[in-house]
Amino acid sequence: MSTLNVANVTDGTTSVPTGYVVNGSAKARAMYDLVANAVHTSLNISSVTDDGTGTYTHNYTSAFSGSGFRDKVYAGMCPGNRVIQFTGSSSATSTQFRVVNPSTDGVSDTNSSVIVHGDLA
Amino acid sequence: MTHGHLWDRLADAKARLDPVQSKYRVLFENPADPEAPASVLVPDPNFMAAALAGNVLPPIDTYIRDQSVPDGQPKEHPYAKPVGAMTEEEAIEYLVMKDISPSIWRDYNGNRTIMKIVPVELIPSDRSFRNAWKINQAEQEIAA
């Protein structure tokens, strides 16, 4: 594996410090199918735990620096009018999510994708 | 030659290794929450590929020691020297120790079976009553 040791990256017009790229890239992501119980695409995920209807936990291979909102931030998407919520259960090594239908306030099993940004341990 | 940070090795492994879907799942229950449904641990295919290839993942004992390190404090596993290739069964055992609480796989002394490694085909496909799933205590049966 080769290493580029550069201070800035440029497209010929605009130049940014390399830290923008390193710090701005997602540190974990997963596309998980709760119905088939399978992980399809991922990065930095060791396993996903199916915790019940519409509820699952990401387990990270390389831990984040902390567990709180200042350490990690999430974004996710799923089909239809459902949304992904953070359940409040989080550590440096795992995060629990649930898929919710806002119109009924009920959880549901479906595909979903989540990316996680933050600082690694 | 340095082995670098674990995340860098994971990104490199993802670029060069084909994902491996495991033929196993791990069913487990939390003895501290007996009303909760059984959980199903699903191995990640990129993790499995890295485990089978070797020289990516740190020793499991670094993860176990890091469980007692408070969040926000430096962890050992991202900088530990990677271990060699594992079999699929060894990789599942590694995942059990890494991603399931020791109160389940190590410290539980009750009579109830609260963890089972099963072929993926034995996980029920009908999720109508998912929140009622429990590990069947009858020998040779794992249906929810």
PDB file of C-alpha atoms in Angstrom:
ATOM      1  CA  MET A   1       0.000   0.000   0.000  1.00  0.00           C
ATOM      2  CA  SER A   2       1.458   3.370  -1.052  1.00  0.00           C
ATOM      3  CA  THR A   3       1.023   6.624   0.826  1.00  0.00           C
ATOM      4  CA  LEU A   4       0.623  10.092  -0.641  1.00  0.00           C
ATOM      5  CA  ASN A   5       2.003  12.614   1.821  1.00  0.00           C
ATOM      6  CA  VAL A   6       0.630  15.950   0.691  1.00  0.00           C
ATOM      7  CA  ALA A   7      -0.547  19.045   2.520  1.00  0.00           C
ATOM      8  CA  ASN A   8      -3.097  20.258  -0.051  1.00  0.00           C
ATOM      9  CA  VAL A   9      -5.330  18.906  -2.808  1.00  0.00           C
ATOM     10  CA  THR A  10      -6.228  21.041  -5.818  1.00  0.00           C
ATOM     11  CA  ASP A  11      -8.318  20.778  -8.977  1.00  0.00           C
ATOM     12  CA  GLY A  12      -6.177  23.445 -10.653  1.00  0.00           C
ATOM     13  CA  THR A  13      -8.327  26.313  -9.430  1.00  0.00           C
ATOM     14  CA  THR A  14      -9.302  25.669  -5.838  1.00  0.00           C
ATOM     15  CA  SER A  15      -6.928  24.255  -3.239  1.00  0.00           C
ATOM     16  CA  VAL A  16      -7.937  22.731   0.119  1.00  0.00           C
ATOM     17  CA  PRO A  17      -5.838  21.204   2.914  1.00  0.00           C
ATOM     18  CA  THR A  18      -5.754  17.376   2.873  1.00  0.00           C
ATOM     19  CA  GLY A  19      -7.399  17.449   6.298  1.00  0.00           C
ATOM     20  CA  TYR A  20     -10.675  18.499   4.634  1.00  0.00           C
ATOM     21  CA  VAL A  21     -10.698  15.205   2.726  1.00  0.00           C
ATOM     22  CA  VAL A  22      -9.551  13.024   5.634  1.00  0.00           C
ATOM     23  CA  ASN A  23     -11.920  14.550   8.187  1.00  0.00           C
ATOM     24  CA  GLY A  24     -14.804  14.928   5.760  1.00  0.00           C
ATOM     25  CA  SER A  25     -15.056  11.329   4.589  1.00  0.00           C
ATOM     26  CA  ALA A  26     -17.593   8.929   6.092  1.00  0.00           C
ATOM     27  CA  LYS A  27     -15.956   6.561   8.584  1.00  0.00           C
ATOM     28  CA  ALA A  28     -18.657   3.879   8.469  1.00  0.00           C
ATOM     29  CA  ARG A  29     -21.645   2.941   6.361  1.00  0.00           C
ATOM     30  CA  ALA A  30     -23.954  -0.012   5.802  1.00  0.00           C
ATOM     31  CA  MET A  31     -26.899  -0.971   3.635  1.00  0.00           C
ATOM     32  CA  TYR A  32     -28.860  -3.519   5.660  1.00  0.00           C
ATOM     33  CA  ASP A  33     -31.887  -5.579   4.647  1.00  0.00           C
ATOM     34  CA  LEU A  34     -33.877  -6.427   7.775  1.00  0.00           C
ATOM     35  CA  VAL A  35     -36.225  -8.774   5.909  1.00  0.00           C
ATOM     36  CA  ALA A  36     -33.477 -10.891   4.329  1.00  0.00           C
ATOM     37  CA  ASN A  37     -31.275 -10.340   7.395  1.00  0.00           C
ATOM     38  CA  ALA A  38     -28.222  -9.513   5.276  1.00  0.00           C
ATOM     39  CA  VAL A  39     -25.688  -6.688   4.983  1.00  0.00           C
ATOM     40  CA  HIS A  40     -25.201  -5.721   1.332  1.00  0.00           C
ATOM     41  CA  THR A  41     -22.665  -2.877   1.166  1.00  0.00           C
ATOM     42  CA  SER A  42     -20.609  -1.564   4.026  1.00  0.00           C
ATOM     43  CA  LEU A  43     -17.433  -0.010   5.363  1.00  0.00           C
ATOM     44  CA  ASN A  44     -16.002  -0.398   8.875  1.00  0.00           C
ATOM     45  CA  ILE A  45     -18.868  -2.656  10.013  1.00  0.00           C
ATOM     46  CA  SER A  46     -18.091  -5.973  11.728  1.00  0.00           C
ATOM     47  CA  SER A  47     -21.709  -7.062  12.118  1.00  0.00           C
ATOM     48  CA  VAL A  48     -25.273  -5.798  12.270  1.00  0.00           C
ATOM     49  CA  THR A  49     -27.537  -7.049  15.034  1.00  0.00           C
ATOM     50  CA  ASP A  50     -31.247  -7.512  14.301  1.00  0.00           C
ATOM     51  CA  ASP A  51     -32.804  -6.488  17.637  1.00  0.00           C
ATOM     52  CA  GLY A  52     -36.476  -6.827  16.706  1.00  0.00           C
ATOM     53  CA  THR A  53     -39.026  -5.379  14.308  1.00  0.00           C
ATOM     54  CA  GLY A  54     -37.470  -2.399  12.517  1.00  0.00           C
ATOM     55  CA  THR A  55     -34.624  -2.153  15.024  1.00  0.00           C
ATOM     56  CA  TYR A  56     -30.957  -2.931  14.453  1.00  0.00           C
ATOM     57  CA  THR A  57     -27.463  -2.113  15.702  1.00  0.00           C
ATOM     58  CA  HIS A  58     -24.300  -1.288  13.769  1.00  0.00           C
ATOM     59  CA  ASN A  59     -21.132  -2.741  15.326  1.00  0.00           C
ATOM     60  CA  TYR A  60     -17.988  -0.953  14.143  1.00  0.00           C
ATOM     61  CA  THR A  61     -14.709  -2.737  13.408  1.00  0.00           C
ATOM     62  CA  SER A  62     -12.658   0.394  14.129  1.00  0.00           C
ATOM     63  CA  ALA A  63     -14.206   2.274  17.041  1.00  0.00           C
ATOM     64  CA  PHE A  64     -15.092   5.950  17.058  1.00  0.00           C
ATOM     65  CA  SER A  65     -13.451   8.285  19.544  1.00  0.00           C
ATOM     66  CA  GLY A  66     -16.596   8.603  21.629  1.00  0.00           C
ATOM     67  CA  SER A  67     -20.300   7.859  21.814  1.00  0.00           C
ATOM     68  CA  GLY A  68     -22.024  11.248  21.916  1.00  0.00           C
ATOM     69  CA  PHE A  69     -23.323  13.713  19.364  1.00  0.00           C
ATOM     70  CA  ARG A  70     -19.991  15.541  19.323  1.00  0.00           C
ATOM     71  CA  ASP A  71     -18.234  12.317  18.291  1.00  0.00           C
ATOM     72  CA  LYS A  72     -20.556  10.845  15.641  1.00  0.00           C
ATOM     73  CA  VAL A  73     -23.220  12.115  13.252  1.00  0.00           C
ATOM     74  CA  TYR A  74     -25.540   9.956  11.165  1.00  0.00           C
ATOM     75  CA  ALA A  75     -27.570  10.195   7.990  1.00  0.00           C
ATOM     76  CA  GLY A  76     -29.778   7.497   6.576  1.00  0.00           C
ATOM     77  CA  MET A  77     -32.402   6.666   4.006  1.00  0.00           C
ATOM     78  CA  CYS A  78     -34.960   3.925   3.388  1.00  0.00           C
ATOM     79  CA  PRO A  79     -37.777   3.275   0.891  1.00  0.00           C
ATOM     80  CA  GLY A  80     -41.206   4.832   0.967  1.00  0.00           C
ATOM     81  CA  ASN A  81     -42.135   7.396   3.570  1.00  0.00           C
ATOM     82  CA  ARG A  82     -40.209   5.723   6.369  1.00  0.00           C
ATOM     83  CA  VAL A  83     -37.410   7.437   8.271  1.00  0.00           C
ATOM     84  CA  ILE A  84     -34.441   6.184  10.269  1.00  0.00           C
ATOM     85  CA  GLN A  85     -34.202   7.227  13.887  1.00  0.00           C
ATOM     86  CA  PHE A  86     -31.358   6.954  16.353  1.00  0.00           C
ATOM     87  CA  THR A  87     -32.743   5.056  19.369  1.00  0.00           C
ATOM     88  CA  GLY A  88     -30.434   6.725  21.876  1.00  0.00           C
ATOM     89  CA  SER A  89     -28.359   3.593  22.431  1.00  0.00           C
ATOM     90  CA  SER A  90     -24.826   4.431  21.365  1.00  0.00           C
ATOM     91  CA  SER A  91     -21.224   3.729  22.287  1.00  0.00           C
ATOM     92  CA  ALA A  92     -17.891   4.234  20.545  1.00  0.00           C
ATOM     93  CA  THR A  93     -18.264   0.745  19.067  1.00  0.00           C
ATOM     94  CA  SER A  94     -21.961   0.516  18.212  1.00  0.00           C
ATOM     95  CA  THR A  95     -25.101   2.505  17.373  1.00  0.00           C
ATOM     96  CA  GLN A  96     -28.730   1.360  17.407  1.00  0.00           C
ATOM     97  CA  PHE A  97     -31.274   2.568  14.828  1.00  0.00           C
ATOM     98  CA  ARG A  98     -34.960   1.956  14.126  1.00  0.00           C
ATOM     99  CA  VAL A  99     -37.004   2.366  10.955  1.00  0.00           C
ATOM    100  CA  VAL A 100     -40.228   4.285  11.606  1.00  0.00           C
ATOM    101  CA  ASN A 101     -43.280   5.145   9.539  1.00  0.00           C
ATOM    102  CA  PRO A 102     -44.086   8.716  10.692  1.00  0.00           C
ATOM    103  CA  SER A 103     -47.730   8.490   9.630  1.00  0.00           C
ATOM    104  CA  THR A 104     -48.424   5.534  11.919  1.00  0.00           C
ATOM    105  CA  ASP A 105     -45.510   5.986  14.334  1.00  0.00           C
ATOM    106  CA  GLY A 106     -44.907   2.247  13.994  1.00  0.00           C
ATOM    107  CA  VAL A 107     -41.599   0.516  13.311  1.00  0.00           C
ATOM    108  CA  SER A 108     -41.230  -1.585  10.186  1.00  0.00           C
ATOM    109  CA  ASP A 109     -38.817  -4.019   8.569  1.00  0.00           C
ATOM    110  CA  THR A 110     -37.242  -2.771   5.343  1.00  0.00           C
ATOM    111  CA  ASN A 111     -33.956  -1.970   3.609  1.00  0.00           C
ATOM    112  CA  SER A 112     -32.056   1.012   4.923  1.00  0.00           C
ATOM    113  CA  SER A 113     -28.703   2.701   4.451  1.00  0.00           C
ATOM    114  CA  VAL A 114     -26.842   4.703   7.061  1.00  0.00           C
ATOM    115  CA  ILE A 115     -23.553   6.603   6.883  1.00  0.00           C
ATOM    116  CA  VAL A 116     -21.642   7.720   9.956  1.00  0.00           C
ATOM    117  CA  HIS A 117     -19.194  10.615  10.169  1.00  0.00           C
ATOM    118  CA  GLY A 118     -16.928  11.361  13.094  1.00  0.00           C
ATOM    119  CA  ASP A 119     -13.477  10.952  14.572  1.00  0.00           C
ATOM    120  CA  LEU A 120     -11.992   7.500  14.989  1.00  0.00           C
ATOM    121  CA  ALA A 121     -10.319   6.227  18.152  1.00  0.00           C
TER     122      ALA A 121
ATOM    123  CA  MET B   1       7.159  -1.674   8.095  1.00  0.00           C
ATOM    124  CA  THR B   2       4.295  -0.143  10.053  1.00  0.00           C
ATOM    125  CA  HIS B   3       0.853  -1.723   9.932  1.00  0.00           C
ATOM    126  CA  GLY B   4      -0.887   1.669  10.186  1.00  0.00           C
ATOM    127  CA  HIS B   5      -4.383   2.357  11.505  1.00  0.00           C
ATOM    128  CA  LEU B   6      -7.068  -0.353  11.395  1.00  0.00           C
ATOM    129  CA  TRP B   7      -9.465   1.855   9.383  1.00  0.00           C
ATOM    130  CA  ASP B   8      -6.842   2.278   6.643  1.00  0.00           C
ATOM    131  CA  ARG B   9      -6.406  -1.494   6.430  1.00  0.00           C
ATOM    132  CA  LEU B  10     -10.202  -1.953   6.272  1.00  0.00           C
ATOM    133  CA  ALA B  11     -10.494   0.522   3.397  1.00  0.00           C
ATOM    134  CA  ASP B  12      -7.636  -1.200   1.572  1.00  0.00           C
ATOM    135  CA  ALA B  13      -9.161  -4.659   2.176  1.00  0.00           C
ATOM    136  CA  LYS B  14     -12.553  -3.505   0.903  1.00  0.00           C
ATOM    137  CA  ALA B  15     -10.896  -2.338  -2.332  1.00  0.00           C
ATOM    138  CA  ARG B  16      -9.082  -5.604  -3.029  1.00  0.00           C
ATOM    139  CA  LEU B  17     -11.191  -8.416  -1.471  1.00  0.00           C
ATOM    140  CA  ASP B  18     -14.542  -9.771  -2.637  1.00  0.00           C
ATOM    141  CA  PRO B  19     -17.203  -9.712   0.130  1.00  0.00           C
ATOM    142  CA  VAL B  20     -18.001 -13.068   1.755  1.00  0.00           C
ATOM    143  CA  GLN B  21     -21.573 -13.705   2.950  1.00  0.00           C
ATOM    144  CA  SER B  22     -21.348 -15.971   5.990  1.00  0.00           C
ATOM    145  CA  LYS B  23     -23.439 -19.106   6.186  1.00  0.00           C
ATOM    146  CA  TYR B  24     -23.880 -18.531   9.933  1.00  0.00           C
ATOM    147  CA  ARG B  25     -25.928 -16.276  12.190  1.00  0.00           C
ATOM    148  CA  VAL B  26     -25.695 -15.912  15.983  1.00  0.00           C
ATOM    149  CA  LEU B  27     -28.908 -15.923  18.026  1.00  0.00           C
ATOM    150  CA  PHE B  28     -28.658 -14.486  21.517  1.00  0.00           C
ATOM    151  CA  GLU B  29     -30.813 -13.244  24.366  1.00  0.00           C
ATOM    152  CA  ASN B  30     -29.977 -10.652  27.000  1.00  0.00           C
ATOM    153  CA  PRO B  31     -30.351 -12.222  30.465  1.00  0.00           C
ATOM    154  CA  ALA B  32     -30.659  -8.729  31.958  1.00  0.00           C
ATOM    155  CA  ASP B  33     -33.757  -8.065  29.830  1.00  0.00           C
ATOM    156  CA  PRO B  34     -35.756 -11.307  29.720  1.00  0.00           C
ATOM    157  CA  GLU B  35     -38.764  -9.645  28.068  1.00  0.00           C
ATOM    158  CA  ALA B  36     -36.729  -8.514  25.044  1.00  0.00           C
ATOM    159  CA  PRO B  37     -36.860 -10.590  21.856  1.00  0.00           C
ATOM    160  CA  ALA B  38     -33.876 -12.680  20.797  1.00  0.00           C
ATOM    161  CA  SER B  39     -31.315 -10.758  18.725  1.00  0.00           C
ATOM    162  CA  VAL B  40     -29.713 -12.047  15.539  1.00  0.00           C
ATOM    163  CA  LEU B  41     -26.100 -11.104  14.824  1.00  0.00           C
ATOM    164  CA  VAL B  42     -25.444 -10.844  11.078  1.00  0.00           C
ATOM    165  CA  PRO B  43     -21.733 -10.968  10.098  1.00  0.00           C
ATOM    166  CA  ASP B  44     -20.668  -8.238   7.702  1.00  0.00           C
ATOM    167  CA  PRO B  45     -19.415  -9.583   4.344  1.00  0.00           C
ATOM    168  CA  ASN B  46     -16.436  -7.205   4.155  1.00  0.00           C
ATOM    169  CA  PHE B  47     -15.461  -8.103   7.731  1.00  0.00           C
ATOM    170  CA  MET B  48     -15.656 -11.805   6.848  1.00  0.00           C
ATOM    171  CA  ALA B  49     -13.472 -11.253   3.769  1.00  0.00           C
ATOM    172  CA  ALA B  50     -10.872  -9.453   5.896  1.00  0.00           C
ATOM    173  CA  ALA B  51     -10.949 -12.181   8.554  1.00  0.00           C
ATOM    174  CA  LEU B  52     -10.511 -14.975   6.020  1.00  0.00           C
ATOM    175  CA  ALA B  53      -7.687 -13.136   4.212  1.00  0.00           C
ATOM    176  CA  GLY B  54      -5.723 -12.213   7.340  1.00  0.00           C
ATOM    177  CA  ASN B  55      -3.402  -9.308   8.172  1.00  0.00           C
ATOM    178  CA  VAL B  56      -6.269  -6.826   8.556  1.00  0.00           C
ATOM    179  CA  LEU B  57      -7.968  -7.378  11.937  1.00  0.00           C
ATOM    180  CA  PRO B  58      -6.325  -6.861  15.354  1.00  0.00           C
ATOM    181  CA  PRO B  59      -6.095  -9.616  18.013  1.00  0.00           C
ATOM    182  CA  ILE B  60      -9.452 -10.184  19.739  1.00  0.00           C
ATOM    183  CA  ASP B  61      -7.931  -9.608  23.179  1.00  0.00           C
ATOM    184  CA  THR B  62      -7.300  -5.955  22.226  1.00  0.00           C
ATOM    185  CA  TYR B  63     -11.059  -5.471  21.710  1.00  0.00           C
ATOM    186  CA  ILE B  64     -11.807  -7.195  25.022  1.00  0.00           C
ATOM    187  CA  ARG B  65      -9.321  -4.968  26.880  1.00  0.00           C
ATOM    188  CA  ASP B  66     -10.774  -1.895  25.126  1.00  0.00           C
ATOM    189  CA  GLN B  67     -14.249  -2.722  26.502  1.00  0.00           C
ATOM    190  CA  SER B  68     -13.028  -1.467  29.872  1.00  0.00           C
ATOM    191  CA  VAL B  69     -11.542   1.724  28.404  1.00  0.00           C
ATOM    192  CA  PRO B  70     -13.968   4.674  28.793  1.00  0.00           C
ATOM    193  CA  ASP B  71     -15.208   6.262  25.558  1.00  0.00           C
ATOM    194  CA  GLY B  72     -13.056   9.218  24.638  1.00  0.00           C
ATOM    195  CA  GLN B  73      -9.890   7.561  25.949  1.00  0.00           C
ATOM    196  CA  PRO B  74      -7.241   6.071  23.593  1.00  0.00           C
ATOM    197  CA  LYS B  75      -8.033   2.520  22.455  1.00  0.00           C
ATOM    198  CA  GLU B  76      -5.581  -0.274  21.743  1.00  0.00           C
ATOM    199  CA  HIS B  77      -7.246  -2.155  18.872  1.00  0.00           C
ATOM    200  CA  PRO B  78      -6.858   0.436  16.058  1.00  0.00           C
ATOM    201  CA  TYR B  79      -3.057   0.337  16.346  1.00  0.00           C
ATOM    202  CA  ALA B  80      -2.455  -3.330  17.228  1.00  0.00           C
ATOM    203  CA  LYS B  81      -0.494  -5.598  14.912  1.00  0.00           C
ATOM    204  CA  PRO B  82      -2.966  -7.542  12.714  1.00  0.00           C
ATOM    205  CA  VAL B  83      -3.520 -11.273  13.077  1.00  0.00           C
ATOM    206  CA  GLY B  84      -3.328 -13.913  10.355  1.00  0.00           C
ATOM    207  CA  ALA B  85      -6.081 -15.612   8.393  1.00  0.00           C
ATOM    208  CA  MET B  86      -8.993 -17.300  10.195  1.00  0.00           C
ATOM    209  CA  THR B  87     -11.452 -19.969   9.196  1.00  0.00           C
ATOM    210  CA  GLU B  88     -15.107 -18.930   8.920  1.00  0.00           C
ATOM    211  CA  GLU B  89     -15.864 -20.647  12.236  1.00  0.00           C
ATOM    212  CA  GLU B  90     -12.974 -18.829  13.958  1.00  0.00           C
ATOM    213  CA  ALA B  91     -14.216 -15.533  12.496  1.00  0.00           C
ATOM    214  CA  ILE B  92     -17.691 -16.147  13.965  1.00  0.00           C
ATOM    215  CA  GLU B  93     -16.166 -16.864  17.394  1.00  0.00           C
ATOM    216  CA  TYR B  94     -14.146 -13.635  17.040  1.00  0.00           C
ATOM    217  CA  LEU B  95     -17.366 -11.721  16.258  1.00  0.00           C
ATOM    218  CA  VAL B  96     -19.169 -13.253  19.247  1.00  0.00           C
ATOM    219  CA  MET B  97     -16.420 -12.054  21.577  1.00  0.00           C
ATOM    220  CA  LYS B  98     -16.203  -8.642  19.884  1.00  0.00           C
ATOM    221  CA  ASP B  99     -19.866  -7.702  19.337  1.00  0.00           C
ATOM    222  CA  ILE B 100     -21.804  -9.595  22.029  1.00  0.00           C
ATOM    223  CA  SER B 101     -21.555  -8.660  25.695  1.00  0.00           C
ATOM    224  CA  PRO B 102     -19.330 -10.915  27.861  1.00  0.00           C
ATOM    225  CA  SER B 103     -22.335 -11.159  30.211  1.00  0.00           C
ATOM    226  CA  ILE B 104     -23.872 -13.372  27.518  1.00  0.00           C
ATOM    227  CA  TRP B 105     -21.000 -15.429  26.050  1.00  0.00           C
ATOM    228  CA  ARG B 106     -18.707 -15.656  29.100  1.00  0.00           C
ATOM    229  CA  ASP B 107     -20.366 -14.844  32.412  1.00  0.00           C
ATOM    230  CA  TYR B 108     -23.886 -16.315  32.170  1.00  0.00           C
ATOM    231  CA  ASN B 109     -24.370 -19.267  34.555  1.00  0.00           C
ATOM    232  CA  GLY B 110     -28.102 -19.942  34.173  1.00  0.00           C
ATOM    233  CA  ASN B 111     -29.708 -23.077  32.797  1.00  0.00           C
ATOM    234  CA  ARG B 112     -31.356 -21.406  29.813  1.00  0.00           C
ATOM    235  CA  THR B 113     -29.561 -21.505  26.453  1.00  0.00           C
ATOM    236  CA  ILE B 114     -29.105 -17.820  25.613  1.00  0.00           C
ATOM    237  CA  MET B 115     -26.774 -18.058  22.611  1.00  0.00           C
ATOM    238  CA  LYS B 116     -26.611 -20.315  19.563  1.00  0.00           C
ATOM    239  CA  ILE B 117     -24.583 -20.215  16.341  1.00  0.00           C
ATOM    240  CA  VAL B 118     -26.882 -21.468  13.602  1.00  0.00           C
ATOM    241  CA  PRO B 119     -26.926 -21.867   9.798  1.00  0.00           C
ATOM    242  CA  VAL B 120     -28.575 -18.893   8.137  1.00  0.00           C
ATOM    243  CA  GLU B 121     -31.359 -21.125   6.742  1.00  0.00           C
ATOM    244  CA  LEU B 122     -32.661 -21.734  10.270  1.00  0.00           C
ATOM    245  CA  ILE B 123     -33.485 -18.078  10.904  1.00  0.00           C
ATOM    246  CA  PRO B 124     -37.254 -17.727  10.317  1.00  0.00           C
ATOM    247  CA  SER B 125     -38.130 -15.774   7.169  1.00  0.00           C
ATOM    248  CA  ASP B 126     -41.601 -14.920   8.498  1.00  0.00           C
ATOM    249  CA  ARG B 127     -41.120 -11.830  10.690  1.00  0.00           C
ATOM    250  CA  SER B 128     -44.812 -11.347  11.548  1.00  0.00           C
ATOM    251  CA  PHE B 129     -44.115 -12.002  15.221  1.00  0.00           C
ATOM    252  CA  ARG B 130     -40.469 -10.863  15.265  1.00  0.00           C
ATOM    253  CA  ASN B 131     -40.745  -9.243  18.685  1.00  0.00           C
ATOM    254  CA  ALA B 132     -41.786 -12.589  20.196  1.00  0.00           C
ATOM    255  CA  TRP B 133     -38.731 -14.499  18.981  1.00  0.00           C
ATOM    256  CA  LYS B 134     -36.953 -16.524  21.657  1.00  0.00           C
ATOM    257  CA  ILE B 135     -34.347 -19.260  21.417  1.00  0.00           C
ATOM    258  CA  ASN B 136     -36.171 -22.578  21.484  1.00  0.00           C
ATOM    259  CA  GLN B 137     -34.871 -24.532  24.452  1.00  0.00           C
ATOM    260  CA  ALA B 138     -35.628 -27.950  22.953  1.00  0.00           C
ATOM    261  CA  GLU B 139     -32.550 -29.819  21.775  1.00  0.00           C
ATOM    262  CA  GLN B 140     -31.842 -29.577  18.024  1.00  0.00           C
ATOM    263  CA  GLU B 141     -34.466 -26.883  17.547  1.00  0.00           C
ATOM    264  CA  ILE B 142     -33.844 -23.202  17.024  1.00  0.00           C
ATOM    265  CA  ALA B 143     -37.095 -21.957  15.616  1.00  0.00           C
ATOM    266  CA  ALA B 144     -38.306 -18.770  17.170  1.00  0.00           C
TER     267      ALA B 144
END
